[in-house]
Short mmCIF file of C-alpha atoms in Angstrom, two decimals:
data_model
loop_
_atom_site.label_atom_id
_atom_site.label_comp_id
_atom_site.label_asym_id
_atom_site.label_seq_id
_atom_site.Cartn_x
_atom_site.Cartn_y
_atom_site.Cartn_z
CA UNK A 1 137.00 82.60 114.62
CA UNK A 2 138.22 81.90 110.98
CA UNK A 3 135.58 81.33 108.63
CA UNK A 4 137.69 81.71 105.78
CA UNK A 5 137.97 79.25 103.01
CA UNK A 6 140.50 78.93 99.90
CA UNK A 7 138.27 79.51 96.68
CA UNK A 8 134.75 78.61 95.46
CA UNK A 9 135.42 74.80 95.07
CA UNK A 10 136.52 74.61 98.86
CA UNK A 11 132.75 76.49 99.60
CA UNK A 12 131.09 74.69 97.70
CA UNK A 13 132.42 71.23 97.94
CA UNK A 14 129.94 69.50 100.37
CA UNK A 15 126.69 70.39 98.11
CA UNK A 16 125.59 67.16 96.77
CA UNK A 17 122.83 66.23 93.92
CA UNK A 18 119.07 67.17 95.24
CA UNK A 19 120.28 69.91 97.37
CA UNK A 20 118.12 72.91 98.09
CA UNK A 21 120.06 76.37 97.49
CA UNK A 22 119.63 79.73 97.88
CA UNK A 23 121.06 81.78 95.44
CA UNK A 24 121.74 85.75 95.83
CA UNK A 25 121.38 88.57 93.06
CA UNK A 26 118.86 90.44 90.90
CA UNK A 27 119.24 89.67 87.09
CA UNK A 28 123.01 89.46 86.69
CA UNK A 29 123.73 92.19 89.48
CA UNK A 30 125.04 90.90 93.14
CA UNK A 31 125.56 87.05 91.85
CA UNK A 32 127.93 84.63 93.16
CA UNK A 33 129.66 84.03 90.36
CA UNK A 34 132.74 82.03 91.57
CA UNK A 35 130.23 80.02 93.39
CA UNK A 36 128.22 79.45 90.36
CA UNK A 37 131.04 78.60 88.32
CA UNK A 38 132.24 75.79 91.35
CA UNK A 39 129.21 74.18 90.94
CA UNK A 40 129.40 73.74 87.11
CA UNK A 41 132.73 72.38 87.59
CA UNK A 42 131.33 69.86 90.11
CA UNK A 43 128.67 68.85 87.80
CA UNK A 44 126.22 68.54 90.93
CA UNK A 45 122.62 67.48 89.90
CA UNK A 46 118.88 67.72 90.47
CA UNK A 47 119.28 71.00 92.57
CA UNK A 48 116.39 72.82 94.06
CA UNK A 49 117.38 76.92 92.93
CA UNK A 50 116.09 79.65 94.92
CA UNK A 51 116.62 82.50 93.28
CA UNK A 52 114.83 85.92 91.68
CA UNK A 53 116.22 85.16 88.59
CA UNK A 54 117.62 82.48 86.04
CA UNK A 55 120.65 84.43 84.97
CA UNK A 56 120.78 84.81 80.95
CA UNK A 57 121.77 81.90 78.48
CA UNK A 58 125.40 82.05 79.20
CA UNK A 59 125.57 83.52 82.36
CA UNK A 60 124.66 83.15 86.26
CA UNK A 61 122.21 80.99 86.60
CA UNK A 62 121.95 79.72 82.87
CA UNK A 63 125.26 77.98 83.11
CA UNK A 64 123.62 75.35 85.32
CA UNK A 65 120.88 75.58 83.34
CA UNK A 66 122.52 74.71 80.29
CA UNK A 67 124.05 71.63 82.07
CA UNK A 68 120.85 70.17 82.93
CA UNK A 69 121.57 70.90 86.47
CA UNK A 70 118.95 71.92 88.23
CA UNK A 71 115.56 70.17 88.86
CA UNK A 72 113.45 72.81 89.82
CA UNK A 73 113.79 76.83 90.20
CA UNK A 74 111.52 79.39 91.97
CA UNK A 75 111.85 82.55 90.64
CA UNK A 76 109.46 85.66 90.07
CA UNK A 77 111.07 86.43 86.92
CA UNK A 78 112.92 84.23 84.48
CA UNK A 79 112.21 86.79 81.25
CA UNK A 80 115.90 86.75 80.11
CA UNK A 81 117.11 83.17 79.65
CA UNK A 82 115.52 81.37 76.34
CA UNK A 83 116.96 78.30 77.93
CA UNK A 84 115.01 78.85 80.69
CA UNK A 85 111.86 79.30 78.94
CA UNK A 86 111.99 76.48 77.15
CA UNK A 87 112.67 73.82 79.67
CA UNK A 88 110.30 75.50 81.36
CA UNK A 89 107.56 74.85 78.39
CA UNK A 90 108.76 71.74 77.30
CA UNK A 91 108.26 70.01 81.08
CA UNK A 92 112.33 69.55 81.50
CA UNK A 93 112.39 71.84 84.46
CA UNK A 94 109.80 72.64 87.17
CA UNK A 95 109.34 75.90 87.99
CA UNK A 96 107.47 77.49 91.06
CA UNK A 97 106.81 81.41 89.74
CA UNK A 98 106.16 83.67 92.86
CA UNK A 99 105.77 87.15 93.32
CA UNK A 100 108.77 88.93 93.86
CA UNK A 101 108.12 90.51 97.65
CA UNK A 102 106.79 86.87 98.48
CA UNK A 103 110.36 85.32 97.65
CA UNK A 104 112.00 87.83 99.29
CA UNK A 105 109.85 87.96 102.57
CA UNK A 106 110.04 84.43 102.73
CA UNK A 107 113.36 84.22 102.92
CA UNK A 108 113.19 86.74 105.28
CA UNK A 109 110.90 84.46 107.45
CA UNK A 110 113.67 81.93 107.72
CA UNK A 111 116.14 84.29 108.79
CA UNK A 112 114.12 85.77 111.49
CA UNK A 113 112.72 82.48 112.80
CA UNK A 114 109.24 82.41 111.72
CA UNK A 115 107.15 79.82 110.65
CA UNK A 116 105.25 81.39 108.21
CA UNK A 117 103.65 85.27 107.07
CA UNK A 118 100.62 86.71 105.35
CA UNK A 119 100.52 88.73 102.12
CA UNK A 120 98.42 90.29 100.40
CA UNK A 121 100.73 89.55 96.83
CA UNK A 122 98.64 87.35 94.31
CA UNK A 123 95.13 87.20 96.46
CA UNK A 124 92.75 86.01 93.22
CA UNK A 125 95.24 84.83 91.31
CA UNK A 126 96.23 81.61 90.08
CA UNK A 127 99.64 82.28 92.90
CA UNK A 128 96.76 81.83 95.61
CA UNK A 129 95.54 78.39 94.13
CA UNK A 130 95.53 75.90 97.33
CA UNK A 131 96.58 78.27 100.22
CA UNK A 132 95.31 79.08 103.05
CA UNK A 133 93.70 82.72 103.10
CA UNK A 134 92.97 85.01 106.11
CA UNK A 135 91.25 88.22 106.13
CA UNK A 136 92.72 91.27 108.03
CA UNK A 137 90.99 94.30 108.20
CA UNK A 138 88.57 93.42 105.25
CA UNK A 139 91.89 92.49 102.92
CA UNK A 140 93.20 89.14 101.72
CA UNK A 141 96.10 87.75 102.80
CA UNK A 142 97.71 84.77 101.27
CA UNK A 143 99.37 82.46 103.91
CA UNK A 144 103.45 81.71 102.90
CA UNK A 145 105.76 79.62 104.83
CA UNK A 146 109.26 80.33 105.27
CA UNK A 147 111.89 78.62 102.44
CA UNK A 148 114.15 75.51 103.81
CA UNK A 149 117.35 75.61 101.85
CA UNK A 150 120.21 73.87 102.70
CA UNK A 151 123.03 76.24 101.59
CA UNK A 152 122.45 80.00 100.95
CA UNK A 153 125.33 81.34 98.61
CA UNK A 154 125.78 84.30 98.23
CA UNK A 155 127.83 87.79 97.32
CA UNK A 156 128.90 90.95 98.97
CA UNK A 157 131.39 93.69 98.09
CA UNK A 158 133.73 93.34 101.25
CA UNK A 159 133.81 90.71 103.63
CA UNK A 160 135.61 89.99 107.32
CA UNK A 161 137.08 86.60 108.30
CA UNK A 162 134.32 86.70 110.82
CA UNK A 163 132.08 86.30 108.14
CA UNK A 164 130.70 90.11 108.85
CA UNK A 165 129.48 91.66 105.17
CA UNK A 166 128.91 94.90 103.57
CA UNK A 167 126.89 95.07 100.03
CA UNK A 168 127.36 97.46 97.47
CA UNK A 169 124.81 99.48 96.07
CA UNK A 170 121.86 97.05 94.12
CA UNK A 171 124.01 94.12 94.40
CA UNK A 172 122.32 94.10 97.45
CA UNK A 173 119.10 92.44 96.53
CA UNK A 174 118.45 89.02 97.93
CA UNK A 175 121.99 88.61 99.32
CA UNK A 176 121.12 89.85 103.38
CA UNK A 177 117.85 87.57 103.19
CA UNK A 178 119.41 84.55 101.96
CA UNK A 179 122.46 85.13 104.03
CA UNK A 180 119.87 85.22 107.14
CA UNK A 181 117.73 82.32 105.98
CA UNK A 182 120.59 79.75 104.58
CA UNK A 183 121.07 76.29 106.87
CA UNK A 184 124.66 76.75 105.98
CA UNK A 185 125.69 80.30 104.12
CA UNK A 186 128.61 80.72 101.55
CA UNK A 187 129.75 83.82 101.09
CA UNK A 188 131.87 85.01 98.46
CA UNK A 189 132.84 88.59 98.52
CA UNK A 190 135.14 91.00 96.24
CA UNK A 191 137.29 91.89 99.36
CA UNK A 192 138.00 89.85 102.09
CA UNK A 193 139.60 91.88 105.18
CA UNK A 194 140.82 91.42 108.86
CA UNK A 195 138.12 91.66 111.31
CA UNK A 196 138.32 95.07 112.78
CA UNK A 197 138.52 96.77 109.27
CA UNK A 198 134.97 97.11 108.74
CA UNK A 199 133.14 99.93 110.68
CA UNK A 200 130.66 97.86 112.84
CA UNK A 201 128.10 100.10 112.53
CA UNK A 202 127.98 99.75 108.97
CA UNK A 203 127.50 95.89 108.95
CA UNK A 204 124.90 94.69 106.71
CA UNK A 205 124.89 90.87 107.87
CA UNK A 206 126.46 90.00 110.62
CA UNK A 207 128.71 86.95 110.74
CA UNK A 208 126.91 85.19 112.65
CA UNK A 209 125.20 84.12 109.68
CA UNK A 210 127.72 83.46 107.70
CA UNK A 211 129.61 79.77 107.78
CA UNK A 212 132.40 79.79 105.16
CA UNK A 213 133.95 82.96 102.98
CA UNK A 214 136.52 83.50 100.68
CA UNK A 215 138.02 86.10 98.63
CA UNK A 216 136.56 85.74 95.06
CA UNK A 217 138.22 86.43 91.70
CA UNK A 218 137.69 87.25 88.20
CA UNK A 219 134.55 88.72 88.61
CA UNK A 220 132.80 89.62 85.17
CA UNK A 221 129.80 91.88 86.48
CA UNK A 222 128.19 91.48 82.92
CA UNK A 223 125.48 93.66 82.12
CA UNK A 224 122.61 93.14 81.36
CA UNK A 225 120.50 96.08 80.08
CA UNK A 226 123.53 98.75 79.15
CA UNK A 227 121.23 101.51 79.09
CA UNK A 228 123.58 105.51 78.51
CA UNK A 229 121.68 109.27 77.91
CA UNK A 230 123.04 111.14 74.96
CA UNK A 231 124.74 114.23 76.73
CA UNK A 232 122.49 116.60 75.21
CA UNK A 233 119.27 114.62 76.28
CA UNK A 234 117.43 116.64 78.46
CA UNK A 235 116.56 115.27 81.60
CA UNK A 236 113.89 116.55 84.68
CA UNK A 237 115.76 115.84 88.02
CA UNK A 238 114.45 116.26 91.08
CA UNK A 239 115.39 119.67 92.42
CA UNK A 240 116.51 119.98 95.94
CA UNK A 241 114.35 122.10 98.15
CA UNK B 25 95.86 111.38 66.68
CA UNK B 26 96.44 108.91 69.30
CA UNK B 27 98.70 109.31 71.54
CA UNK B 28 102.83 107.96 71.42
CA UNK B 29 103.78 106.00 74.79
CA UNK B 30 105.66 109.42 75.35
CA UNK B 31 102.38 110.97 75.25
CA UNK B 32 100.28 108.56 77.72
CA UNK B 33 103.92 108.92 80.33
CA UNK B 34 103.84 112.84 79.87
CA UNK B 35 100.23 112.37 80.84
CA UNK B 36 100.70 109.99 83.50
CA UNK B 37 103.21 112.16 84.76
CA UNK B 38 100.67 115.26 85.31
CA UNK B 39 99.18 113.29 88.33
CA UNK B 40 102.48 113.46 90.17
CA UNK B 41 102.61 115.52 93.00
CA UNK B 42 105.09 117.34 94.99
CA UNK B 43 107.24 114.59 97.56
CA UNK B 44 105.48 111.67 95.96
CA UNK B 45 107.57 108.26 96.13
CA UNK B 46 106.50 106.78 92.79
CA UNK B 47 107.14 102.93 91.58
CA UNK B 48 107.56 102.97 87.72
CA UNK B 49 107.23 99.46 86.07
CA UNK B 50 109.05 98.46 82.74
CA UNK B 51 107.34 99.71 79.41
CA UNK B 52 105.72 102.10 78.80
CA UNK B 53 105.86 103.56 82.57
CA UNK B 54 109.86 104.22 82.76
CA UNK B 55 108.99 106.99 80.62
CA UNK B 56 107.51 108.81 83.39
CA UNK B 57 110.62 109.56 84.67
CA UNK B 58 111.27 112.27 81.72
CA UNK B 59 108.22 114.55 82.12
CA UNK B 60 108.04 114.86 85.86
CA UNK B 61 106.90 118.57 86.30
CA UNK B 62 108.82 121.11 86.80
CA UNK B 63 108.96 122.33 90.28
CA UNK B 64 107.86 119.79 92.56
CA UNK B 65 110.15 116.99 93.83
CA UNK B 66 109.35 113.08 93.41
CA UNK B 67 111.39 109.83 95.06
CA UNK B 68 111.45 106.99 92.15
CA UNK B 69 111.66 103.43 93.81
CA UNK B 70 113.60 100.79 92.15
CA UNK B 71 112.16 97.59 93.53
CA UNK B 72 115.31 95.98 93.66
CA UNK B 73 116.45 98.19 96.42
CA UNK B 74 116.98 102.12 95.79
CA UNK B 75 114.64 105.02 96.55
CA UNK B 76 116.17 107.99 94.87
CA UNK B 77 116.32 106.52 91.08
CA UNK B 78 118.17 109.05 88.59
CA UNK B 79 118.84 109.48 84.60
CA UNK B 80 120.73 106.41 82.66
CA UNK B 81 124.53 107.13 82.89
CA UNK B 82 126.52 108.69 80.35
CA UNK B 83 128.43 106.40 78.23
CA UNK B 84 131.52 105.00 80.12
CA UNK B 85 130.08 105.89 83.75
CA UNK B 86 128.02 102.32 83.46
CA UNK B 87 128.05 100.49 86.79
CA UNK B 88 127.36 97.21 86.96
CA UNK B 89 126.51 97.30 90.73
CA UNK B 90 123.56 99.84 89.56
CA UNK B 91 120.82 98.93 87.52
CA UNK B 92 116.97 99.42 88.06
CA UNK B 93 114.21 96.57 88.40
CA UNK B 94 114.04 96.46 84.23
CA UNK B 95 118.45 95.31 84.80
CA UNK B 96 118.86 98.86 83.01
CA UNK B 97 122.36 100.62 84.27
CA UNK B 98 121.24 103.81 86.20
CA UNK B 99 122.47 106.54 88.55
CA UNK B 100 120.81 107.97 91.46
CA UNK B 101 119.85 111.52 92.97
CA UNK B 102 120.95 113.00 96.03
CA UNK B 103 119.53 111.42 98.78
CA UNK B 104 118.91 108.18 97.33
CA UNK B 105 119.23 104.83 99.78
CA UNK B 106 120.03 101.39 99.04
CA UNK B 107 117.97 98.69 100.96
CA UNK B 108 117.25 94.68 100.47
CA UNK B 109 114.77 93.48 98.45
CA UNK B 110 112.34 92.73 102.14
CA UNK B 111 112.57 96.00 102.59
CA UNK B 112 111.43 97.44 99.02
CA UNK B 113 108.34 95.26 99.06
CA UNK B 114 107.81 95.68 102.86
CA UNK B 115 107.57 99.61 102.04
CA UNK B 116 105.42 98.84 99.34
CA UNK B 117 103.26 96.31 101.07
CA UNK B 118 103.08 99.06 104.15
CA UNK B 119 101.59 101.99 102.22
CA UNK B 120 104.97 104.23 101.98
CA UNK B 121 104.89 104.37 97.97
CA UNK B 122 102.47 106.96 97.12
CA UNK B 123 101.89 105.93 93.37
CA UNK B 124 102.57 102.81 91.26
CA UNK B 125 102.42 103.29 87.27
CA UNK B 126 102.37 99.92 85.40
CA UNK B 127 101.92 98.53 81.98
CA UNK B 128 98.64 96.16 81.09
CA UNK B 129 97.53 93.26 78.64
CA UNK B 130 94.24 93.47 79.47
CA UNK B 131 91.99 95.17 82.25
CA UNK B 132 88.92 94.87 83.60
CA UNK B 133 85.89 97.22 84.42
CA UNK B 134 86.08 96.61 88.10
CA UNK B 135 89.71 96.96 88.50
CA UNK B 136 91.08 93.47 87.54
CA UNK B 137 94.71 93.41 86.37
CA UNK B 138 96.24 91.01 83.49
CA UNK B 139 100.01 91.74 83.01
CA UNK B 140 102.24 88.42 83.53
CA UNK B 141 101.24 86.02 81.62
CA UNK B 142 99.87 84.42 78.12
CA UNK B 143 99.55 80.71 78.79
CA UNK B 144 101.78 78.49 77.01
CA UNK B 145 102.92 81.51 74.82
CA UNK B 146 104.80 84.07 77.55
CA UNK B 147 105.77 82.74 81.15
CA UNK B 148 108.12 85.00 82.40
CA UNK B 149 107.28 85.32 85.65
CA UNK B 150 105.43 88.81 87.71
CA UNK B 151 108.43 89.75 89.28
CA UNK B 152 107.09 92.58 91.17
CA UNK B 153 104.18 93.64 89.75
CA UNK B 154 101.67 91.16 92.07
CA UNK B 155 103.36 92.89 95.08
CA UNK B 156 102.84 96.35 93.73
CA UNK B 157 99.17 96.28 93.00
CA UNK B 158 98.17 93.94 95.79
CA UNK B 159 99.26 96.74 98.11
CA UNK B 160 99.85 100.60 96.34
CA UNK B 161 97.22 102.87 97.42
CA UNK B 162 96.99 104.72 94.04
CA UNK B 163 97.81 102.98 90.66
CA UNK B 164 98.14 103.76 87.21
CA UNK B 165 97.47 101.83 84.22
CA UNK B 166 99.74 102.96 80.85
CA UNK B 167 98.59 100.67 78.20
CA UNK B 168 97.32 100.69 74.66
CA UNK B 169 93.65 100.51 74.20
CA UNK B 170 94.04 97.94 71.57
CA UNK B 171 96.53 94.80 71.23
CA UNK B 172 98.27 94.71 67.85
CA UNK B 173 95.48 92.76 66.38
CA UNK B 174 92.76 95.84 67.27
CA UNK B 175 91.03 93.72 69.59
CA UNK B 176 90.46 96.27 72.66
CA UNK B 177 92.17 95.43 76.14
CA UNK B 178 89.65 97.14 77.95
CA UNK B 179 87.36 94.20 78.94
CA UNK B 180 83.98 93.42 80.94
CA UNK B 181 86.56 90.82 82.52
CA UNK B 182 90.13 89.82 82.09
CA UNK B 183 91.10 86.22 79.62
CA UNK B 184 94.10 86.15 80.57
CA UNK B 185 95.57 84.93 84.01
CA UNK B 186 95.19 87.71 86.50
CA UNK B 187 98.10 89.63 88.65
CA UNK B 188 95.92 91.60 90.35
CA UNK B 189 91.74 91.78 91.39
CA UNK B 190 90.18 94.85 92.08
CA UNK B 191 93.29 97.21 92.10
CA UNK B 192 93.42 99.28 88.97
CA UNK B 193 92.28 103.01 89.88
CA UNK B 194 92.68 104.58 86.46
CA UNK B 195 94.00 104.40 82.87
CA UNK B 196 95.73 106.09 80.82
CA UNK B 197 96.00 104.63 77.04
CA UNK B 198 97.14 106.08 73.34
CA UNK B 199 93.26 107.04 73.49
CA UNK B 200 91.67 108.36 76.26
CA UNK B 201 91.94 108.90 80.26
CA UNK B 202 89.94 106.51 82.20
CA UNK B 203 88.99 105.25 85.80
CA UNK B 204 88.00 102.00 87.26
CA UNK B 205 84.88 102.13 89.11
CA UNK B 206 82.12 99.45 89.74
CA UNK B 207 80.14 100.03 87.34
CA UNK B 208 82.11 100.23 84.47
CA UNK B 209 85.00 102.93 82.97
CA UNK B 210 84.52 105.88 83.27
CA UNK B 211 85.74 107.79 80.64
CA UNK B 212 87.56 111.19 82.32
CA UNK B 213 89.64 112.50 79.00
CA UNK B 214 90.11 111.87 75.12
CA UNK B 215 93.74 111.98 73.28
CA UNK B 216 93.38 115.08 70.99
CA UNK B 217 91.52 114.82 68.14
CA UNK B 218 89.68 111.38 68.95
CA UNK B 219 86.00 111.09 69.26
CA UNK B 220 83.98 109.45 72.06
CA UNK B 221 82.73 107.34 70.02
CA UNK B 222 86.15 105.91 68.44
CA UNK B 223 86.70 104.94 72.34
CA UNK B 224 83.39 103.18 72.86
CA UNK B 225 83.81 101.50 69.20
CA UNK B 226 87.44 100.22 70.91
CA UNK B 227 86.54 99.10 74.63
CA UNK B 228 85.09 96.04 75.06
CA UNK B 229 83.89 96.69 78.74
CA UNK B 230 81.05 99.37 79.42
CA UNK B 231 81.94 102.82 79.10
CA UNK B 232 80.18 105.30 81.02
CA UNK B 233 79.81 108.78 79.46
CA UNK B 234 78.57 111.66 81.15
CA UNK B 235 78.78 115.22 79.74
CA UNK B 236 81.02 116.85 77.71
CA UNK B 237 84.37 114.58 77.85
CA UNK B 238 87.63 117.20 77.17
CA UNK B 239 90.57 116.93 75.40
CA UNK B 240 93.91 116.23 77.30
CA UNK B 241 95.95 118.27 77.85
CA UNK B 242 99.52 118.72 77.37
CA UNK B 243 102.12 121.66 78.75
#
């Protein structure tokens, strides 16, 4: 089994204008940047962007964004990128704002086969405007169908030509769901290795779910919020019992 | 005097208790984190995916990989976890966080949350915060009791789009300690110094007053 491609360009080649893609990563952390830069390169149009966030002007997300390359993006948060906000107000882009759990669970759905699931996330809100609501033990739940999407691209920390993956810390995030839920996943990851070198038990996503993978490069990991404590700040940890 | 946001988060962070796994939003409510009381212990959840939330880094230990639900570099405790983002709302969806602290534009007397949104002014999305008070059993309001134009927040019912109905349990703003209830806000505690009556003058919903109303306190 041999899963592995060249580079970003090779993963991404077969995406094609009006696509529907997943898209890993919280803010700037866990993104799949070498896929994100293929995509700019390939100039593909009128995409359909799953994904929690919108990147920030000049990064992630916001690079297609800045190309006029994407249709329509559901997010639950897209504070960060002024580009974003503006298309967004001016009618350029569409945008489908859902609560965060709901994208994620969603997702989930798809990955684990099922149609659809309840939530209680946005019952009496404007987010439960022209669903279908069932009560469950005298609470509101908000019907939500599981996401469609194409491709699912996303990033891990180490990788196995089997296409078995292994996050790293909150660069987690999306990436397991998506992964799970893509019609065809790309997986980009920081180390690729022979299968065999990753502990089995410590699998995150199992390769069955993964369709192409390839050793990425250059990755920036920009920050966004660089947030330090002075050293003589004093700060109340949790003390261990 | 009313209170500083450190104030209302060292008061929020008196109704911790001891193995509480606590959800603090961005704002105001991050600054919960620095008071927790001496002596007991408390879980912070990152919705992003990490129980066991610590202090920011030192300068130079920044890692990228790391960073809360505000994108803020962090570190975490011993005994911290890293999960998937199904996972942090499915443990807050199923009851396992035992507080939620969030920040407010406007509230309601019965418990109606506004926090997302200003129509055609601020669409950034909820991120989270739908999730959180759709489903925490116990959640806490830190808010000013007055936007920057005086006009109180505190309202017989929300203007602006809500994120949550029926959810808030109790506030705490730079002026008094309140709670939700049916019939209006109860007020529980003033910030030192401030008068009943400066809170009724600044909350547009009903307040209900009964007996003497004390001071808060503060360690």
């Amino acid at each position: 089994m041999n899963k592995v491609v060249s580079n970003a360009d090779e993963a991404v080649k077969d995406i094609m204008d009006g696509a529907v893609l997943m898209l890993g990563g919280f803010g700037l952390c866990g993104i799949p940047e070498n896929c994100i830069s293929a995509l700019v390169r390939k100039g593909v149009k009128e995409l359909t962007c799953i994904s929690n966030n919108a990147g920030v002007d000049d990064f992630g997300i916001g690079l297609m964004l800045q190309k006029k390359q994407v249709k329509k993006m559901i997010s639950s948060y897209v504070g960060e990128n002024a580009e974003f906000e503006r298309q967004l107000l001016s009618g350029e882009l569409q945008v489908e704002l859902i609560p965060q759990g709901t994208l994620a669970t969603r997702c989930l759905a798809a990955g684990y086969g099922m149609p659809a699931i309840y939530t209680p996330a946005g019952a009496g809100t404007e987010v439960a405007e022209g669903k279908e609501i069932r009560n469950f033990n005298g609470k509101e739940y908000l019907l939500e169908y599981a996401f469609e999407a194409e491709f699912a691209i996303v990033k891990a920390w180490k990788g196995d030509a089997d296409g078995n993956l292994i996050y790293k810390e909150t660069a987690r995030n999306f990436n397991p769901l998506m992964a799970m839920a893509g019609k065809i996943t790309i997986a980009e990851v920081e180390e690729l290795v022979r299968p065999g070198e990753l502990d089995p038990g410590c699998i995150h996503t199992p390769g069955i779910y993964i369709h192409r993978i390839f050793q990425g490069v250059n990755y920036e990991k920009r920050i966004e919020q660089r947030t330090v404590r002075k050293s003589n700040e004093s700060y109340k940890t949790k003390e261990s019992k | 005097m009313s209170l500083t946001k450190e104030q209302i988060a060292q008061r929020i962070a008196a109704e911790l208790k001891d193995g509480y796994y606590v959800n603090l939003g961005i704002g105001i409510p991050t600054l919960v984190a620095n008071y927790i009381p001496a002596g007991i212990t408390v879980v912070l959840q990152s919705e992003n995916g990490l129980l066991g939330m610590g202090p920011f880094p030192f300068e130079g230990d920044e890692d990228p990989d790391l960073i809360n639900a505000g994108k803020q570099t962090i570190t975490t405790i011993p005994g911290s976890a890293f999960f998937d983002s199904a996972m942090s709302f499915g443990m807050i969806r199923a009851g396992k966080v035992d507080l939620t602290v969030l920040g407010a534009m406007e509230v309601s007397e019965n418990g109606d949350i506004a926090n997302w949104k200003i129509p055609g002014k601020m669409v950034k999305g909820m991120g989270g915060a739908m999730d959180l008070v759709a489903s925490a059993k116990n959640i806490i309001v830190a808010m000013m009791h007055t936007n920057p134009k005086g006009e109180s927040k505190l309202l017989p019912q929300c203007t602006l789009p809500l994120t949550g109905v029926r959810c808030v349990k109790k506030i705490v703003s730079d002026l008094a300690v309140l709670d939700s209830t049916e019939n209006g806000f109860r007020l529980l505690e003033r910030a030192p110094g401030i008068s009943v009556e400066e809170i009724r003058s600044r909350t547009a919903g009903k307040l209900i007053v009964e007996g003497e109303i004390p001071e808060m306190k503060f360690e």
